[in-house]
PDB file of C-alpha atoms and ligand atoms in Angstrom:
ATOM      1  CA  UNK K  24      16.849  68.195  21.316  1.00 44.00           C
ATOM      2  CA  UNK K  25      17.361  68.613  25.191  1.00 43.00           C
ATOM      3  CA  UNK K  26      18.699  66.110  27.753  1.00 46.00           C
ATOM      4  CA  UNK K  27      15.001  65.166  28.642  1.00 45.00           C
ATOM      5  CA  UNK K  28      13.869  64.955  25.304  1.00 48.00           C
ATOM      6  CA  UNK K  29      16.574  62.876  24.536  1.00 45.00           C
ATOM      7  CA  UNK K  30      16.412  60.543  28.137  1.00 47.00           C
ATOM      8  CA  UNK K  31      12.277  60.109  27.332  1.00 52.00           C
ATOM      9  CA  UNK K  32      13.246  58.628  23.940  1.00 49.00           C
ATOM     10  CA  UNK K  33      15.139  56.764  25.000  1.00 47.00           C
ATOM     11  CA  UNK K  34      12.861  55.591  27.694  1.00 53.00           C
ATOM     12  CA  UNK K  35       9.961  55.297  25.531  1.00 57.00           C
ATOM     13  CA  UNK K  36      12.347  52.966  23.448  1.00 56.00           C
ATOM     14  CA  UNK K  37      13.366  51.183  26.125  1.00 57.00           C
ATOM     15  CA  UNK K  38      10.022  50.277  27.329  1.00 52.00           C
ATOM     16  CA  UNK K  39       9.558  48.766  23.127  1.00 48.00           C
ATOM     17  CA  UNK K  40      12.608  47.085  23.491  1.00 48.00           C
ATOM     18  CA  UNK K  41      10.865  45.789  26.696  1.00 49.00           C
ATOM     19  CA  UNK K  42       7.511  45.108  25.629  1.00 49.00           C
ATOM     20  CA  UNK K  43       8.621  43.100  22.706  1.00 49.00           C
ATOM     21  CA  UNK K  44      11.226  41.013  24.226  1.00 51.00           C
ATOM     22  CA  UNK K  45       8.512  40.016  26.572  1.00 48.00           C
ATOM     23  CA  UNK K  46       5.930  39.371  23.415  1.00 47.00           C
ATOM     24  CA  UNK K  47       8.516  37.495  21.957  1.00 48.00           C
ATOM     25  CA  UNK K  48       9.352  35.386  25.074  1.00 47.00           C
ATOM     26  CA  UNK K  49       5.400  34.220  25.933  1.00 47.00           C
ATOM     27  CA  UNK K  50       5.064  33.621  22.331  1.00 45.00           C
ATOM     28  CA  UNK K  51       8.292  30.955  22.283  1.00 45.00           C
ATOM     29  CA  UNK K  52       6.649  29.721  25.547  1.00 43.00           C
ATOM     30  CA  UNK K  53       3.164  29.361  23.736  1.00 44.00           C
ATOM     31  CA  UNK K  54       4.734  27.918  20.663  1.00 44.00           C
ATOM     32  CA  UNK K  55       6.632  25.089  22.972  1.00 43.00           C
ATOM     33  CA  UNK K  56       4.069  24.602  24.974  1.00 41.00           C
ATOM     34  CA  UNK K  57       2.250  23.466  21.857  1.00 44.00           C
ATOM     35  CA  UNK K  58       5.138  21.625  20.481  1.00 49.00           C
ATOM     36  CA  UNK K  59       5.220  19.271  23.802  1.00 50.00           C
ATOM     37  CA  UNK K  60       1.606  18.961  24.286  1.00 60.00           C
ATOM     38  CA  UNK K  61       0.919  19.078  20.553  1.00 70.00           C
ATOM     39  CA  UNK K  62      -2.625  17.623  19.898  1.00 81.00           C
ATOM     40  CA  UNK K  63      -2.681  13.397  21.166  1.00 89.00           C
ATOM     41  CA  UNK K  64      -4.465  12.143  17.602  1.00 92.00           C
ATOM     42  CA  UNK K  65      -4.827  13.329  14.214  1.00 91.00           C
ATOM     43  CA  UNK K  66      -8.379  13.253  11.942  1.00 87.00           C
ATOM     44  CA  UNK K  67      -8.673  11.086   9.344  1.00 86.00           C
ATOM     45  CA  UNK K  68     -10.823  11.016   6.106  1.00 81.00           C
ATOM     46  CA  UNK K  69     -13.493   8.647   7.434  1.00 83.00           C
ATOM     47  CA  UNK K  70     -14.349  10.824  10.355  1.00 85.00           C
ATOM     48  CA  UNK K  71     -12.357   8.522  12.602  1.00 89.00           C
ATOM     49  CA  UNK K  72      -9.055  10.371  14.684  1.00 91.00           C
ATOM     50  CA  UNK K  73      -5.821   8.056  14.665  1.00 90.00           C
ATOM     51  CA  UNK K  74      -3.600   8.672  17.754  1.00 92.00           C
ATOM     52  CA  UNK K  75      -0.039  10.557  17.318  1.00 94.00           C
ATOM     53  CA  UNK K  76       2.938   8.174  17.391  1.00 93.00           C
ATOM     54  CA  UNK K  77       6.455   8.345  17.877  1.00 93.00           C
ATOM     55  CA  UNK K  78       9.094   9.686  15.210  1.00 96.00           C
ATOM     56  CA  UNK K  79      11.898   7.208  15.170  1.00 97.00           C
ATOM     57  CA  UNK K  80      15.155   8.758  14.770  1.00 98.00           C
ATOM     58  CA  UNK K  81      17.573   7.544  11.580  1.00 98.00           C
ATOM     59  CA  UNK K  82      20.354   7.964   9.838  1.00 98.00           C
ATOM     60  CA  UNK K  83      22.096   6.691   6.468  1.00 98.00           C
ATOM     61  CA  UNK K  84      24.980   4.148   6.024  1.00 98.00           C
ATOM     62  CA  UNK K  85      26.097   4.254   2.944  1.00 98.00           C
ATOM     63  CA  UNK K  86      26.839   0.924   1.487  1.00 98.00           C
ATOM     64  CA  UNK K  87      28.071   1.823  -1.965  1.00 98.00           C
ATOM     65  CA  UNK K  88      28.446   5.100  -4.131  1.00 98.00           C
ATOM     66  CA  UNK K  89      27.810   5.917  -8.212  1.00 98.00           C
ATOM     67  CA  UNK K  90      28.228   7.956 -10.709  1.00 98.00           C
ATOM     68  CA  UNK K  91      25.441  10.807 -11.449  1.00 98.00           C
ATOM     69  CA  UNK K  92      24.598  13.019 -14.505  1.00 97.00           C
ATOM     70  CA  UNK K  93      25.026  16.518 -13.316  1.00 96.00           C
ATOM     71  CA  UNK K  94      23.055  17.816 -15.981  1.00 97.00           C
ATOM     72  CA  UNK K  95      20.068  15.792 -14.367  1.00 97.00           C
ATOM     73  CA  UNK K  96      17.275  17.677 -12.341  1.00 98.00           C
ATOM     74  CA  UNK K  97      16.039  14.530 -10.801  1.00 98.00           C
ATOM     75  CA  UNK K  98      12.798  14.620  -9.831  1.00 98.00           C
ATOM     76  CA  UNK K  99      11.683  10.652 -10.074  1.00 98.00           C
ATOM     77  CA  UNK K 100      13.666   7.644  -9.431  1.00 98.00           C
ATOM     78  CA  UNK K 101      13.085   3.731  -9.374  1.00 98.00           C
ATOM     79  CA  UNK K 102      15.104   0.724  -9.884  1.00 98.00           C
ATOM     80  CA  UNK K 103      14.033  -2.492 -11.934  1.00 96.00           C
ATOM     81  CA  UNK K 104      16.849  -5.311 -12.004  1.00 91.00           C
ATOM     82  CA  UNK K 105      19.907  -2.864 -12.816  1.00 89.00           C
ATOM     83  CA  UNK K 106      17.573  -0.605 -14.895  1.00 94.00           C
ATOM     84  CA  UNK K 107      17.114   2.657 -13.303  1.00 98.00           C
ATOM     85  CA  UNK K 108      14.821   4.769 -14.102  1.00 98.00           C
ATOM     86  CA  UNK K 109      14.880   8.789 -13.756  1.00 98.00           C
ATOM     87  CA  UNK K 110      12.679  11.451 -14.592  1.00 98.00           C
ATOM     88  CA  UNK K 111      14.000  14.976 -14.590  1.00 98.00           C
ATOM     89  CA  UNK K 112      13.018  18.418 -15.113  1.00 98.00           C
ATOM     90  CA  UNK K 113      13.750  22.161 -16.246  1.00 98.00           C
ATOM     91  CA  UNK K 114      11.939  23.098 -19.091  1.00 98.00           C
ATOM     92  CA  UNK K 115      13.991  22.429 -22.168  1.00 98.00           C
ATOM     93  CA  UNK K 116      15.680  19.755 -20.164  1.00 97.00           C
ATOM     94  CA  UNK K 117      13.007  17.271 -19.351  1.00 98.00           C
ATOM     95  CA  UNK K 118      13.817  13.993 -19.657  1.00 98.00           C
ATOM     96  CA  UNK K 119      13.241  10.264 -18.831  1.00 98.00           C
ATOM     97  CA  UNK K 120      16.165   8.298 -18.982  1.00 98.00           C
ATOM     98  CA  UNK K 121      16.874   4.311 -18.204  1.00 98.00           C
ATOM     99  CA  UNK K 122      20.076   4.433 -16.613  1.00 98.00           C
ATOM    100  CA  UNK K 123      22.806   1.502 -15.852  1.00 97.00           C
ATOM    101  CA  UNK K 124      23.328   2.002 -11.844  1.00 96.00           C
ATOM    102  CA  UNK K 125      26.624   0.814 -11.925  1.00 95.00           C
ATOM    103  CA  UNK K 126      28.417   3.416 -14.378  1.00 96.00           C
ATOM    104  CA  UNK K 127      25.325   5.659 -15.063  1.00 95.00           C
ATOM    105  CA  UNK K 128      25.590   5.175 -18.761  1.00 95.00           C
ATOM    106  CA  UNK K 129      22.307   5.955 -20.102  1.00 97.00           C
ATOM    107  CA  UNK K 130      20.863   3.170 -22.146  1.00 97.00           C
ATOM    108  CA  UNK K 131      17.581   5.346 -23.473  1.00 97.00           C
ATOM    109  CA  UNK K 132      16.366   8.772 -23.088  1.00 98.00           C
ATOM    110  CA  UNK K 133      13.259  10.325 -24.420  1.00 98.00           C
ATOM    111  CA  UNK K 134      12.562  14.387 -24.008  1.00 98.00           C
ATOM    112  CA  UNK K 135       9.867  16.193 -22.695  1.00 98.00           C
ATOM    113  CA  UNK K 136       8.413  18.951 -24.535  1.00 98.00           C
ATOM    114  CA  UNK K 137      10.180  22.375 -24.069  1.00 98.00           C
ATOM    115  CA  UNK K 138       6.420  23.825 -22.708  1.00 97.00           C
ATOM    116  CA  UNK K 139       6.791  21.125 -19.886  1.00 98.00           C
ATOM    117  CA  UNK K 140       8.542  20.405 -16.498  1.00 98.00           C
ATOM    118  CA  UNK K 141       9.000  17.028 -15.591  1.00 98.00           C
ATOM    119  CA  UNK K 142       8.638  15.851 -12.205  1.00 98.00           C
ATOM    120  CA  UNK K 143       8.172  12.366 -10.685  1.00 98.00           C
ATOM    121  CA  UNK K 144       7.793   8.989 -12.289  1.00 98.00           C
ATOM    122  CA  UNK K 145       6.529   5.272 -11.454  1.00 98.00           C
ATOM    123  CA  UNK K 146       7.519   2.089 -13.257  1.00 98.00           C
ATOM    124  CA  UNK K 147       4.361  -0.903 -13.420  1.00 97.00           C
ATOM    125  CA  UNK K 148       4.220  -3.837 -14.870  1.00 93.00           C
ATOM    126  CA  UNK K 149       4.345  -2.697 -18.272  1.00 96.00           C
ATOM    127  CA  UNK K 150       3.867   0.782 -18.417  1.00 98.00           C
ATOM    128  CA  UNK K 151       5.006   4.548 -16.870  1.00 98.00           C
ATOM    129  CA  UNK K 152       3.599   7.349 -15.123  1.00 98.00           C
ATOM    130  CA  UNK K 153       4.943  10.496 -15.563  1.00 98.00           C
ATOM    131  CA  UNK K 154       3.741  13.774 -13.784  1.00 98.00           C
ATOM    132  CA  UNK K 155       4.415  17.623 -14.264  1.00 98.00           C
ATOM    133  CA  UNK K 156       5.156  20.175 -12.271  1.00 98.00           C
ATOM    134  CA  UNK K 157       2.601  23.160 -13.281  1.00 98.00           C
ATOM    135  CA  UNK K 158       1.123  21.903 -16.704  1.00 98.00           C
ATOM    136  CA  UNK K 159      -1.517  19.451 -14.744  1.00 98.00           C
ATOM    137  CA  UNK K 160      -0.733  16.408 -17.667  1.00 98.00           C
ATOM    138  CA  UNK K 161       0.395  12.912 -16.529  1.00 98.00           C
ATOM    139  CA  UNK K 162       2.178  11.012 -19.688  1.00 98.00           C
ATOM    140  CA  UNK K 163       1.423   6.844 -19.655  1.00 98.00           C
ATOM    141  CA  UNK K 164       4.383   5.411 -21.497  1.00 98.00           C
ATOM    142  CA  UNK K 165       5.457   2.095 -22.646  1.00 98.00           C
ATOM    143  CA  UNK K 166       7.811   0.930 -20.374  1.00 97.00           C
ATOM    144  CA  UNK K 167      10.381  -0.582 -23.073  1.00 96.00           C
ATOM    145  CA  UNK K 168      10.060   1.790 -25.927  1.00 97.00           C
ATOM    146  CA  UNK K 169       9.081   4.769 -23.481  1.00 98.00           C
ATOM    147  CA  UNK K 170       6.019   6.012 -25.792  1.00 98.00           C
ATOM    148  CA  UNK K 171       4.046   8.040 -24.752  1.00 98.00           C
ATOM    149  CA  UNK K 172       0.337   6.151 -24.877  1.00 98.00           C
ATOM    150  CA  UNK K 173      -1.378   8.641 -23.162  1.00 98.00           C
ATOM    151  CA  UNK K 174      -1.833  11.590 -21.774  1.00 98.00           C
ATOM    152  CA  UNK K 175      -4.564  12.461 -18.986  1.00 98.00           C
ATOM    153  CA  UNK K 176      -5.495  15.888 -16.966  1.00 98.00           C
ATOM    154  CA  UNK K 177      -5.587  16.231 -13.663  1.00 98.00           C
ATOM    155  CA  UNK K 178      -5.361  19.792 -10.942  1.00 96.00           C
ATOM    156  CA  UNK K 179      -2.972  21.010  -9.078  1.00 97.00           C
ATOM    157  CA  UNK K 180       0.682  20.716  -9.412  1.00 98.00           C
ATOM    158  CA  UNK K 181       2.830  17.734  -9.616  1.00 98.00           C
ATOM    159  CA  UNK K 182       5.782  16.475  -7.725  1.00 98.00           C
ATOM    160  CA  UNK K 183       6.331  13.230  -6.641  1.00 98.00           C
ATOM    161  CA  UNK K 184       4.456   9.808  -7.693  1.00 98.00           C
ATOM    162  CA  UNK K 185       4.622   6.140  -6.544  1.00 98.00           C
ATOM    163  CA  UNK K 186       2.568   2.959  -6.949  1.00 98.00           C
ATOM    164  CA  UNK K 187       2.002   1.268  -3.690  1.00 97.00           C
ATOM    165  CA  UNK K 188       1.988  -2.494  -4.968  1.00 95.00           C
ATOM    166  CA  UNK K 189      -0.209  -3.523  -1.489  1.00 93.00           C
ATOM    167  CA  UNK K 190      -3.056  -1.254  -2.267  1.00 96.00           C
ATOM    168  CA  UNK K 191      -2.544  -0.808  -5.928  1.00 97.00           C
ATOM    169  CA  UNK K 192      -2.726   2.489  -6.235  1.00 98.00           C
ATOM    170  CA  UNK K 193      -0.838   5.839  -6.925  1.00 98.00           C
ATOM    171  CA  UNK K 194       0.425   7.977  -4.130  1.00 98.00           C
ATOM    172  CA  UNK K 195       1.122  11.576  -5.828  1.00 98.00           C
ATOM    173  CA  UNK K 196       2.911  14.643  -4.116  1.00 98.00           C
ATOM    174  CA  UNK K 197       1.906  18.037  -5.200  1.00 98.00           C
ATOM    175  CA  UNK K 198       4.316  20.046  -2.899  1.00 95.00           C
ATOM    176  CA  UNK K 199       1.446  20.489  -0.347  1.00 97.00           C
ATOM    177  CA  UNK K 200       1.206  18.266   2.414  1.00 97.00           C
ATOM    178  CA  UNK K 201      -1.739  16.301   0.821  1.00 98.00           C
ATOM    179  CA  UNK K 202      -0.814  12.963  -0.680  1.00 98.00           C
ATOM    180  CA  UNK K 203      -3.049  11.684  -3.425  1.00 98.00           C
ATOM    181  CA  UNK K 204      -4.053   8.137  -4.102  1.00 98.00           C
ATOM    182  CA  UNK K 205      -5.019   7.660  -7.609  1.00 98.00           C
ATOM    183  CA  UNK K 206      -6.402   4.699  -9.371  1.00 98.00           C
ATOM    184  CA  UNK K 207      -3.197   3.422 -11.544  1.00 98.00           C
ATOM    185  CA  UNK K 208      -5.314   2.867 -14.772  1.00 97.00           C
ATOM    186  CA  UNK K 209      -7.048   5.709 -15.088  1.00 97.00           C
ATOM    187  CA  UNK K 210      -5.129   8.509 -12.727  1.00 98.00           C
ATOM    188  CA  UNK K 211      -8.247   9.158 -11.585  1.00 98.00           C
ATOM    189  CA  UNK K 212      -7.980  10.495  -7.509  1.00 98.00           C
ATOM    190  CA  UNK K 213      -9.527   7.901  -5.310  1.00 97.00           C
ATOM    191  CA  UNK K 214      -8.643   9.337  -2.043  1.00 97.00           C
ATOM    192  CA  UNK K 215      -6.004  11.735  -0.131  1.00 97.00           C
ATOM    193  CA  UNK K 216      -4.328  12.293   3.117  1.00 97.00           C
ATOM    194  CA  UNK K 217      -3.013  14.933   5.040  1.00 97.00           C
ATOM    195  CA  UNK K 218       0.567  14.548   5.996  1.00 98.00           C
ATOM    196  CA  UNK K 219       1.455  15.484  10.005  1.00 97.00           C
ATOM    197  CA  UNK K 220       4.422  14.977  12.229  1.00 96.00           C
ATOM    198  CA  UNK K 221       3.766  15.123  15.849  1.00 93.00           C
ATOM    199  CA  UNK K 222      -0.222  16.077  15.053  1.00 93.00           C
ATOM    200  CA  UNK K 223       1.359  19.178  12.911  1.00 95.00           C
ATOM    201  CA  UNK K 224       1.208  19.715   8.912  1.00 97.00           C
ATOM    202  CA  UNK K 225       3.979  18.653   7.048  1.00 97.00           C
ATOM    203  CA  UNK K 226       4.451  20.874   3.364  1.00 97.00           C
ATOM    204  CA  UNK K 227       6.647  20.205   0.252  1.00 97.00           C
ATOM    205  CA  UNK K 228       6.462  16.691   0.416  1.00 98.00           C
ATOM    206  CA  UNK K 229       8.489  15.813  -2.503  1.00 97.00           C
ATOM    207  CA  UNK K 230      10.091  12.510  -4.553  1.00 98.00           C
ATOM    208  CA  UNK K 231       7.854   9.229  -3.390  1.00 98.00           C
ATOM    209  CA  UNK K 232       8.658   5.819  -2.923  1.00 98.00           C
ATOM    210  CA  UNK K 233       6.501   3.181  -1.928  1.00 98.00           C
ATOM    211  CA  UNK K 234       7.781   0.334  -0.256  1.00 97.00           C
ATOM    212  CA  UNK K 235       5.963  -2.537   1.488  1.00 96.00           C
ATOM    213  CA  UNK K 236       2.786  -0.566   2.451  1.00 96.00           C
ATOM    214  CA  UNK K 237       4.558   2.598   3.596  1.00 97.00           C
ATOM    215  CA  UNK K 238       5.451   5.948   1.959  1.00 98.00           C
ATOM    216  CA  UNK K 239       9.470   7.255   2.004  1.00 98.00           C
ATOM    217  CA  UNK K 240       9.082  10.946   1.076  1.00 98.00           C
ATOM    218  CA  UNK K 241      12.128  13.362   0.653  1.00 97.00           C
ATOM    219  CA  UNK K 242      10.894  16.893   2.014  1.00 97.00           C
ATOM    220  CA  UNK K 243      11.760  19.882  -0.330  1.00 96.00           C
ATOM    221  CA  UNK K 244      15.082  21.923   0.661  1.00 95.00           C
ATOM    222  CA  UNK K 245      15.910  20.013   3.101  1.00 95.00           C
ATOM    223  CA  UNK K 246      18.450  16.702   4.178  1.00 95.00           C
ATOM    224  CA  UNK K 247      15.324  14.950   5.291  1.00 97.00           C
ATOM    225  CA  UNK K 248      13.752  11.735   4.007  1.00 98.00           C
ATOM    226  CA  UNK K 249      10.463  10.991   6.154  1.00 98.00           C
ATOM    227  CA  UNK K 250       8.723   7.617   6.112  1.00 98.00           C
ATOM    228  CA  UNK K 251       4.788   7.836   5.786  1.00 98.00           C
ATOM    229  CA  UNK K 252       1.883   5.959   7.215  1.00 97.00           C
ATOM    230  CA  UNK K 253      -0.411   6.098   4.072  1.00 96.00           C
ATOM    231  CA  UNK K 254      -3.255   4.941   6.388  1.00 95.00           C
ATOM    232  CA  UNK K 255      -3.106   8.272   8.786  1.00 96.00           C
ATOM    233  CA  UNK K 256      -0.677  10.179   6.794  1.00 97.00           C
ATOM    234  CA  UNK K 257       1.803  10.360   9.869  1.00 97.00           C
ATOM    235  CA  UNK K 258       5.289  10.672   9.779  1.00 98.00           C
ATOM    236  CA  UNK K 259       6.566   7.960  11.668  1.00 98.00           C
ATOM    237  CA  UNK K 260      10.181   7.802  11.097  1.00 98.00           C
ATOM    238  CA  UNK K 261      12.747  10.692   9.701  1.00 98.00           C
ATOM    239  CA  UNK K 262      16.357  10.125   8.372  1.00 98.00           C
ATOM    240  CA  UNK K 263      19.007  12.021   8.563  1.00 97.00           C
ATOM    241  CA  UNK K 264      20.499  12.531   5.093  1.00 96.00           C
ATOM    242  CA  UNK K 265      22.853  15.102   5.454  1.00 95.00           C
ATOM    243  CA  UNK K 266      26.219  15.256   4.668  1.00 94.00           C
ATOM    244  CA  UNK K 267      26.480  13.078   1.777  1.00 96.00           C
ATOM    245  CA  UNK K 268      28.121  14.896  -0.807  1.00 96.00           C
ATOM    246  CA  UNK K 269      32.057  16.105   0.406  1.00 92.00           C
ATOM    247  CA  UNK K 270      32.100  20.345   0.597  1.00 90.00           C
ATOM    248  CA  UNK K 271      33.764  20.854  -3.099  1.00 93.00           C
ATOM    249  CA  UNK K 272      31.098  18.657  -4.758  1.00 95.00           C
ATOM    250  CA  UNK K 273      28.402  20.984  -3.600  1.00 92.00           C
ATOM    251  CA  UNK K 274      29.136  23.782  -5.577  1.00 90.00           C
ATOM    252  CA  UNK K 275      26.563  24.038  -7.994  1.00 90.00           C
ATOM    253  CA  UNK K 276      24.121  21.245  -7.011  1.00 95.00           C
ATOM    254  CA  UNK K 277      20.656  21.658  -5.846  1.00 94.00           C
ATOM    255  CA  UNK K 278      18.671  19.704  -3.468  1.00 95.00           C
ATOM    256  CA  UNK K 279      18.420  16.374  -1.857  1.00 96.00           C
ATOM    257  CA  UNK K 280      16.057  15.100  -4.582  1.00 96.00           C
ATOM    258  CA  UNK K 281      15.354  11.173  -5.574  1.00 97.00           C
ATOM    259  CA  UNK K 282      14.849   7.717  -3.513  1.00 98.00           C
ATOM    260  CA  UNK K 283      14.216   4.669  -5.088  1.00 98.00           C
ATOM    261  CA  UNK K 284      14.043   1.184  -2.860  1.00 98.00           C
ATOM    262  CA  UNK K 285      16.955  -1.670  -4.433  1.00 98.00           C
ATOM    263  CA  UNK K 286      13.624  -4.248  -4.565  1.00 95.00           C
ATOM    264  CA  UNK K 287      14.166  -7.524  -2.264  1.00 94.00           C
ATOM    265  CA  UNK K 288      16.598  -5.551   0.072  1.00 97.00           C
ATOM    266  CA  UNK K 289      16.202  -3.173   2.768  1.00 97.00           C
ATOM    267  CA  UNK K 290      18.842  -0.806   0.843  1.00 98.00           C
ATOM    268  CA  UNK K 291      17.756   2.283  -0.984  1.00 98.00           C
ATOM    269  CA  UNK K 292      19.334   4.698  -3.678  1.00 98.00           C
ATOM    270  CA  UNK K 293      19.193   8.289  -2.633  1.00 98.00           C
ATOM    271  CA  UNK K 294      20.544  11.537  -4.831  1.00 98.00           C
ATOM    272  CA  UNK K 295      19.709  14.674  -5.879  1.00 97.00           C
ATOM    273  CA  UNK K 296      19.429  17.475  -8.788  1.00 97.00           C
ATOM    274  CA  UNK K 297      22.618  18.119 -10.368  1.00 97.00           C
ATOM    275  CA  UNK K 298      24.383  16.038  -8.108  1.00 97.00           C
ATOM    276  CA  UNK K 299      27.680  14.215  -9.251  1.00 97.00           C
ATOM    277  CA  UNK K 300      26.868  10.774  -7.094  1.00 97.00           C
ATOM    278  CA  UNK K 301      24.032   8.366  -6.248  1.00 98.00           C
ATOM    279  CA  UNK K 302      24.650   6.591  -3.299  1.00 98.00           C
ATOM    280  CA  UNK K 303      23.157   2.907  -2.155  1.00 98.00           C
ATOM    281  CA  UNK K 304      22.523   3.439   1.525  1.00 98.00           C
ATOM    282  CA  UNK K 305      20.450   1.593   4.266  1.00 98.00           C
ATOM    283  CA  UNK K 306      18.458   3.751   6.916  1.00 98.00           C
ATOM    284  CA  UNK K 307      19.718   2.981  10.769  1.00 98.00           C
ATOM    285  CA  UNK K 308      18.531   4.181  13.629  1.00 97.00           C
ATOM    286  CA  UNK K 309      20.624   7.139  15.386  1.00 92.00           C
ATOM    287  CA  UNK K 310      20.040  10.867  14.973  1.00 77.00           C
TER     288      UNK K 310
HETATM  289 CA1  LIG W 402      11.066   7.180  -6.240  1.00 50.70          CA
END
C-alpha cells in the first residue's frame, strides 16, 4: 500500500470517526432534550391524561438490623404482629415460610412444587396469595395452616403481589411496567396501569407493597425502591437503597429483593435474595 493509499484511509476513517461522533453528539442532545421537556401529563385508562409530577428524592435510615436465611430467594415479604411472612423462589427451592423477625427462626415452612418458581405473596384476613414466576398459577392458602385451598390461572408472568386494603384489591407485578389490579376473591384482573417516571415507562417492577393507598415497588437489579401512584401509575418518590449490605457480605447475594411496611409505623423492612440481613429502615428525604 502507498503513502496515499494509506493517508486516504486514513482520511476516509477519519471522516467515520467524524461523522459518528457528531451522530452520537445530536443524538445525546435529542435524548436530553427529551429528558427535560419530557411529555407534561401521562394517559390514563379512562381516556383522561393526569399531569407529570415531581420525583421526591429519598434515602434509608436504618433503624434496626436482622438476621436473614441466605438460602432464601425472597421474592414476597409482609409482616403481621412479629409474624413475617416470605415467599421465595428457585425451582426446587420454593418456599413460604412464617418467620420470627427478631432472630429469623422459622416457625413454618411449606414447599412449592419442584415444576414451580415462587414469586410474590400477600397476607388477608384469613387467607394467602401466592404467585409464580412463568407457570401462570396463583396458590390461595390458609393463612395458619398454609394449605393450599386453591389454585387459579391467570397470563403472563408473575412477580410481585399486594392487597391495597383502601381499594380492596390486588396490585400484581409481572416484570413489565404494567401493574395489575385483581379482584382479591377471585384473582380475576379488574383493571391495570402503566407505570412512568417523568412521563417515561418504567420496566421490571418487582416485590409490592401496599401501604395507605400507595404502591412501594423495588425495581429489578437495581438499589431502587419507587413509591407508586396506583391512580396514574406515576412514580412519585424514589429511595435510595444502596449500600446496605458491608462489601464482604456481598459475595454471593443477589438483588435488592423484598419490602414489607412494620403496620401502624412509618418504618419498613427491606432485604434481598440470599442476603445475610433484613434491615428495619424508615425512608427520608435526601438523595
Ligand atoms: Ca411486600
Amino acid at each position: 500500500m502507498s503513502g496515499a493509499e494509506v493517508g486516504g484511509v486514513l482520511g476516509r476513517r477519519r471522516a467515520v470517526v467524524v461523522l459518528l461522533a457528531a451522530v452520537t453528539v445530536a443524538a445525546a442532545a435529542a435524548y436530553a432534550g427529551s429528558r427535560s421537556a419530557g411529555p407534561a401529563t401521562v394517559p390514563l385508562v379512562d381516556g383522561r391524561s393526569a399531569a407529570v409530577v415531581p420525583v421526591e428524592q429519598l434515602r434509608v435510615e436504618v433503624l434496626a438490623r436482622y438476621p436473614h436465611d441466605t438460602a432464601a430467594f425472597t421474592q414476597g415479604l409482609e409482616l403481621v404482629g412479629s409474624d413475617l411472612y416470605e415467599g421465595t423462589g428457585q425451582y426446587g427451592e420454593s418456599e413460604l415460610r412464617v418467620v420470627d423477625l427478631a432472630s429469623g427462626t422459622v416457625r413454618r415452612r411449606v414447599s412449592l412444587p419442584d415444576t414451580v418458581f415462587g414469586e410474590g405473596i400477600t397476607v388477608l384476613e384469613s387467607r394467602i396469595w401466592q404467585i409464580t414466576w412463568r407457570e401462570g398459577v396463583a396458590y390461595e392458602r390458609d393463612r395458619e395452616t398454609l394449605d393450599v385451598l386453591r389454585e387459579v390461572t391467570y397470563d403472563g408472568e408473575g412477580w410481585g403481589i399486594c392487597h391495597d386494603d383502601a381499594a380492596d384489591r390486588l396490585v400484581m407485578s409481572d416484570g413489565t411496567d404494567q401493574l395489575t389490579y385483581r379482584d382479591p376473591a377471585t384473582f380475576d384482573q379488574i383493571g391495570s396501569v402503566t407505570v412512568t417516571r417523568a412521563g417515561t415507562p418504567v420496566r421490571d417492577i418487582n416485590e409490592l407493597e401496599c401501604v395507605d393507598g400507595q404502591v412501594w415497588a423495588n425495581v429489578w437489579r437495581t438499589d431502587e425502591i419507587v413509591r407508586i401512584d396506583p391512580a396514574s401509575g406515576q412514580v412519585v418518590a424514589e429511595v435510595d437503597a444502596g449500600g446496605l449490605l458491608a462489601g464482604a457480605e456481598r459475595a454471593g447475594v443477589d438483588v435488592l429483593n423484598g419490602i414489607a411496611a412494620v403496620p401502624g409505623t412509618d418504618e419498613f423492612l427491606i432485604t434481598g435474595k440470599y442476603w445475610p440481613a433484613l434491615f428495619r429502615v424508615r425512608f427520608v428525604p435526601g438523595s
